[in-house]
């Protein structure tokens, strides 16, 4: 069995490289996975790529199978879909999702992989980690039938939230983004689109995912009295200013954070991380979510692609990485 592998490492902020790896044979309770696809989570991973993780958050921001430390050298990532080559009979040959970095093969404990349902293509399953974030956000947000809802920020996370909200009955829902090109994505998801200046106000709930000060300010402006903003953006080492004077107190507005690192207590009691991820994978049976994958590159191109993603030269939502020669042509 071929146990050689190649892995993408951030050598230093702004500079990546591919390194050769030799894997140990999987022990009892472990699997060897051959990667088919991984994906770049553009917000978090480009922040890591530019060295923007604050020192106070180095421990909190560690990915499950990260090697090295921020700001680098570090092997970072968490959207990986592959096929089990060695392991228990019930997993051998199955397509699985794992919160693993960009690497062509890897060995992990059995409980670190989740079987991808047969009705979900492997190429779409790379979205599982982001849809899981959206599931957690909506457990935190607890939207009600008839609510007036806006999602401000049409990136990978914001579009995932909007896609799930589109399934709720009776909502008035808009995806709000400054980029008019996001209108096409919204249409594919079955969601109304608006530029920030044209967005409908009097919202009971606004989910904010633009990672900009202006976006969060606009999210507050769109609220009805006693409305709530669920803040999903990760700002890293950037500070943001908000108009918390003016009418913030008299209108009794709320800003509440949501973060996927903890299972929302608003979810059904006893739900685990594994339960949440399995739900996300099940939701990916919807082909409309293919609209979130806006680009693809070969694994060997990652050292050149990530700087372009970080600079915004590639206007991606989810940028998928294919592992040519790993079972793909």
XYZ file of C-alpha atoms in Angstrom:
329
model
C 0.000 0.000 0.000
C 1.310 3.442 -0.970
C 1.640 5.467 2.247
C 3.486 8.468 0.833
C 1.657 11.783 0.820
C 2.049 15.464 0.004
C 0.853 18.268 2.276
C 0.407 22.017 1.919
C 2.167 24.089 4.598
C 2.189 27.808 5.274
C 5.936 28.348 5.600
C 5.502 31.944 6.796
C 2.725 34.527 6.375
C 2.042 34.911 2.667
C 4.268 32.003 1.581
C 3.069 28.417 1.118
C 4.760 25.250 -0.059
C 4.023 21.567 -0.659
C 5.981 19.072 1.423
C 6.441 15.306 1.098
C 5.129 13.174 3.962
C 5.582 9.521 4.886
C 2.632 8.037 6.739
C 2.699 5.338 9.392
C 0.461 2.314 8.898
C -2.934 2.873 10.523
C -3.246 1.254 13.933
C -6.365 -0.394 15.311
C -9.105 2.221 15.454
C -7.542 4.308 12.654
C -8.157 4.779 8.938
C -5.960 5.717 5.994
C -7.796 8.172 3.762
C -6.931 9.078 0.166
C -8.083 12.641 -0.502
C -10.359 13.365 -3.449
C -11.090 17.025 -2.709
C -10.341 19.649 -0.112
C -11.543 23.230 -0.056
C -10.273 26.622 1.031
C -12.457 28.333 3.603
C -11.716 31.754 2.170
C -12.408 33.899 5.236
C -10.550 31.959 7.917
C -7.843 30.392 5.790
C -6.848 33.591 4.040
C -6.681 35.295 7.444
C -4.326 32.510 8.585
C -2.381 32.825 5.323
C -1.670 36.501 5.884
C -0.684 35.903 9.526
C -3.741 37.647 10.965
C -4.565 35.323 13.883
C -4.108 37.312 17.141
C -1.696 35.761 19.613
C -4.488 35.606 22.189
C -6.445 33.322 19.831
C -3.683 30.933 18.787
C -5.017 28.097 20.950
C -8.688 28.747 20.154
C -8.067 28.852 16.410
C -6.211 25.560 16.161
C -7.747 23.217 13.598
C -8.349 19.607 14.743
C -5.370 18.141 12.818
C -3.209 21.244 12.590
C 0.546 20.801 12.726
C 2.863 23.639 13.649
C 1.826 26.933 15.202
C 0.613 30.352 14.107
C 1.831 32.394 12.370
C 3.936 29.632 10.774
C 5.201 27.204 9.750
C 1.751 25.654 10.059
C -0.364 23.051 8.261
C -3.913 24.361 8.440
C -7.299 23.500 6.941
C -10.470 21.604 7.773
C -12.497 20.764 4.649
C -11.419 17.385 3.276
C -13.259 14.588 1.466
C -11.626 11.291 0.596
C -11.939 7.525 0.327
C -10.946 5.109 3.097
C -8.146 2.894 1.764
C -7.347 1.028 4.987
C -9.445 0.587 8.113
C -12.409 -1.326 9.503
C -14.452 -3.311 6.976
C -17.510 -1.093 7.460
C -15.505 1.951 6.322
C -13.227 0.476 3.655
C -13.975 2.053 0.292
C -16.439 4.570 1.753
C -16.322 8.278 0.962
C -15.793 10.292 4.148
C -15.516 13.887 5.319
C -12.808 14.909 7.780
C -11.692 18.184 9.351
C -8.216 17.671 7.902
C -5.823 20.106 6.145
C -4.823 19.990 2.471
C -2.969 16.674 2.151
C -3.148 13.878 -0.412
C -3.359 11.023 2.137
C -3.623 10.950 5.914
C -4.190 8.682 8.916
C -6.747 9.654 11.561
C -8.852 7.948 14.250
C -12.036 6.290 13.008
C -14.161 8.742 14.996
C -12.614 11.674 13.094
C -14.330 10.747 9.818
C -18.007 10.991 8.889
C -19.423 8.888 6.080
C -20.773 10.994 3.205
C -24.323 9.913 2.287
C -24.569 8.187 -1.081
C -26.859 10.932 -2.407
C -24.201 13.627 -1.750
C -21.440 13.910 -4.389
C -17.908 13.978 -2.999
C -17.249 17.246 -4.823
C -20.122 18.926 -2.933
C -19.330 17.306 0.408
C -16.349 19.678 0.895
C -18.989 22.243 1.938
C -19.862 20.218 5.042
C -17.784 22.270 7.474
C -19.332 25.529 6.297
C -22.885 24.175 6.280
C -22.178 22.906 9.801
C -21.320 26.501 10.777
C -24.643 27.609 9.269
C -26.535 24.927 11.196
C -24.976 26.102 14.448
C -25.758 29.735 13.620
C -29.417 28.946 12.999
C -29.625 26.988 16.243
C -28.327 30.153 17.915
C -30.621 32.441 15.911
C -33.787 30.332 16.334
C -35.792 31.979 13.516
C -39.589 31.765 13.735
C -42.206 31.310 11.034
C -43.073 34.733 9.673
C -39.836 36.413 10.743
C -38.315 39.162 8.616
C -34.704 38.098 8.094
C -31.639 39.452 6.325
C -28.264 37.803 5.828
C -25.653 40.535 5.419
C -22.554 39.235 3.666
C -22.771 36.868 0.714
C -19.581 34.941 1.300
C -19.295 31.213 1.859
C -20.820 31.253 5.352
C -23.480 33.868 4.624
C -24.668 32.032 1.509
C -24.787 28.749 3.445
C -26.979 30.394 6.081
C -29.221 31.900 3.400
C -29.530 28.529 1.650
C -30.762 26.880 4.850
C -33.070 29.779 5.726
C -34.655 29.477 2.268
C -36.179 26.190 3.480
C -37.975 27.851 6.400
C -41.691 28.529 5.775
C -43.114 32.020 5.826
C -39.892 34.020 6.102
C -39.238 37.313 4.390
C -35.623 36.678 3.479
C -32.944 38.726 1.717
C -29.271 38.127 1.042
C -27.509 41.504 1.261
C -24.107 42.140 -0.300
C -22.229 45.015 -1.890
C -21.092 42.798 -4.782
C -23.832 42.673 -7.443
C -22.396 39.388 -8.706
C -23.795 37.730 -5.568
C -27.274 38.222 -7.063
C -26.634 35.203 -9.307
C -25.713 33.072 -6.316
C -28.806 34.236 -4.438
C -30.987 33.345 -7.419
C -29.468 29.857 -7.582
C -30.255 29.414 -3.881
C -33.818 30.674 -4.296
C -33.218 33.777 -2.171
C -34.062 37.449 -2.814
C -31.013 39.703 -3.191
C -30.435 43.350 -2.327
C -27.557 45.818 -2.270
C -26.975 47.263 1.224
C -28.690 50.565 0.396
C -31.775 48.778 -0.964
C -32.219 46.135 1.741
C -35.574 45.870 3.495
C -35.612 47.075 7.100
C -37.705 46.204 10.168
C -35.971 42.838 10.429
C -36.584 40.640 13.436
C -33.268 38.896 12.783
C -30.120 39.755 10.841
C -27.295 37.266 10.410
C -24.060 39.156 9.775
C -21.224 37.453 7.891
C -19.477 40.156 5.866
C -16.503 40.555 8.252
C -16.649 44.327 7.691
C -17.390 47.215 10.023
C -19.775 48.708 7.480
C -21.651 45.440 7.129
C -22.190 45.107 10.872
C -23.332 48.726 11.105
C -25.809 48.127 8.280
C -27.025 44.942 9.996
C -27.934 47.011 13.085
C -29.691 49.591 10.906
C -31.888 46.899 9.343
C -33.292 45.701 12.682
C -36.773 46.342 13.985
C -37.050 47.385 17.626
C -35.782 44.610 19.932
C -34.278 42.799 16.931
C -31.140 40.664 17.045
C -27.954 40.498 15.005
C -26.225 37.114 15.032
C -22.544 37.878 14.411
C -20.729 35.163 12.471
C -17.780 37.198 11.189
C -14.273 36.453 12.392
C -12.221 39.648 12.407
C -8.928 38.165 13.551
C -6.612 40.963 14.650
C -8.823 43.782 13.296
C -10.844 46.119 15.516
C -14.308 47.336 14.509
C -16.253 50.381 15.676
C -20.041 50.337 16.080
C -22.685 53.059 16.647
C -23.760 51.847 20.073
C -24.877 55.320 21.037
C -27.654 56.823 18.924
C -30.754 54.578 19.146
C -29.022 51.308 20.071
C -30.246 51.315 23.682
C -33.637 52.961 23.204
C -34.500 50.375 20.523
C -33.218 47.528 22.740
C -31.113 45.950 20.003
C -29.002 42.836 20.527
C -25.705 41.693 19.001
C -24.937 38.054 19.780
C -21.985 35.981 18.654
C -22.149 32.510 17.152
C -19.108 30.293 16.720
C -18.924 26.731 15.432
C -16.313 25.686 18.015
C -19.127 25.020 20.498
C -22.377 23.195 19.778
C -25.139 25.737 20.292
C -26.998 25.126 23.558
C -30.164 26.077 21.660
C -29.864 22.851 19.663
C -31.694 19.794 20.940
C -30.248 18.673 24.272
C -27.497 16.112 23.907
C -26.575 16.982 20.307
C -22.884 16.306 19.719
C -20.360 17.625 17.218
C -20.786 14.356 15.297
C -24.568 14.811 15.193
C -24.202 18.350 13.881
C -21.745 17.338 11.145
C -23.920 14.393 10.080
C -26.880 16.781 9.771
C -24.801 19.171 7.643
C -23.816 16.351 5.290
C -27.437 15.247 5.005
C -28.491 18.795 4.079
C -25.911 18.770 1.269
C -28.169 16.460 -0.746
C -29.647 19.706 -2.141
C -27.975 20.381 -5.542
C -28.676 24.120 -5.155
C -25.672 24.241 -2.816
C -23.371 23.608 -5.786
C -23.693 27.364 -6.372
C -21.356 27.912 -3.398
C -18.431 26.281 -5.232
C -17.145 29.023 -7.495
C -13.710 27.792 -8.486
C -11.416 24.785 -8.573
C -7.679 24.220 -8.797
C -5.296 21.295 -8.673
C -3.575 20.595 -5.349
C -0.178 21.339 -6.890
C -1.345 24.890 -7.616
C -2.148 25.786 -3.981
C 1.085 27.744 -3.326
C 0.121 30.073 -6.193
C -3.654 30.031 -5.635
C -3.801 30.949 -1.933
C -2.015 34.313 -2.338
C -4.514 35.207 -5.086
C -7.440 34.190 -2.881
C -6.030 36.219 0.013
C -5.583 39.260 -2.240
C -9.087 38.955 -3.672
C -7.780 38.355 -7.200
C -9.927 35.210 -7.269
C -13.423 36.301 -6.117
C -14.275 32.908 -4.645
C -16.912 31.652 -2.251
C -15.714 28.075 -1.813
C -12.590 27.300 -3.818
C -12.301 23.550 -4.279
C -8.979 21.695 -4.558
C -8.874 18.491 -6.588
C -6.238 15.806 -6.110
C -5.511 14.686 -9.675
C -4.000 11.201 -9.739
C -5.643 10.360 -6.406
C -8.527 8.622 -8.118
C -9.558 11.708 -10.092
C -8.667 12.457 -13.683
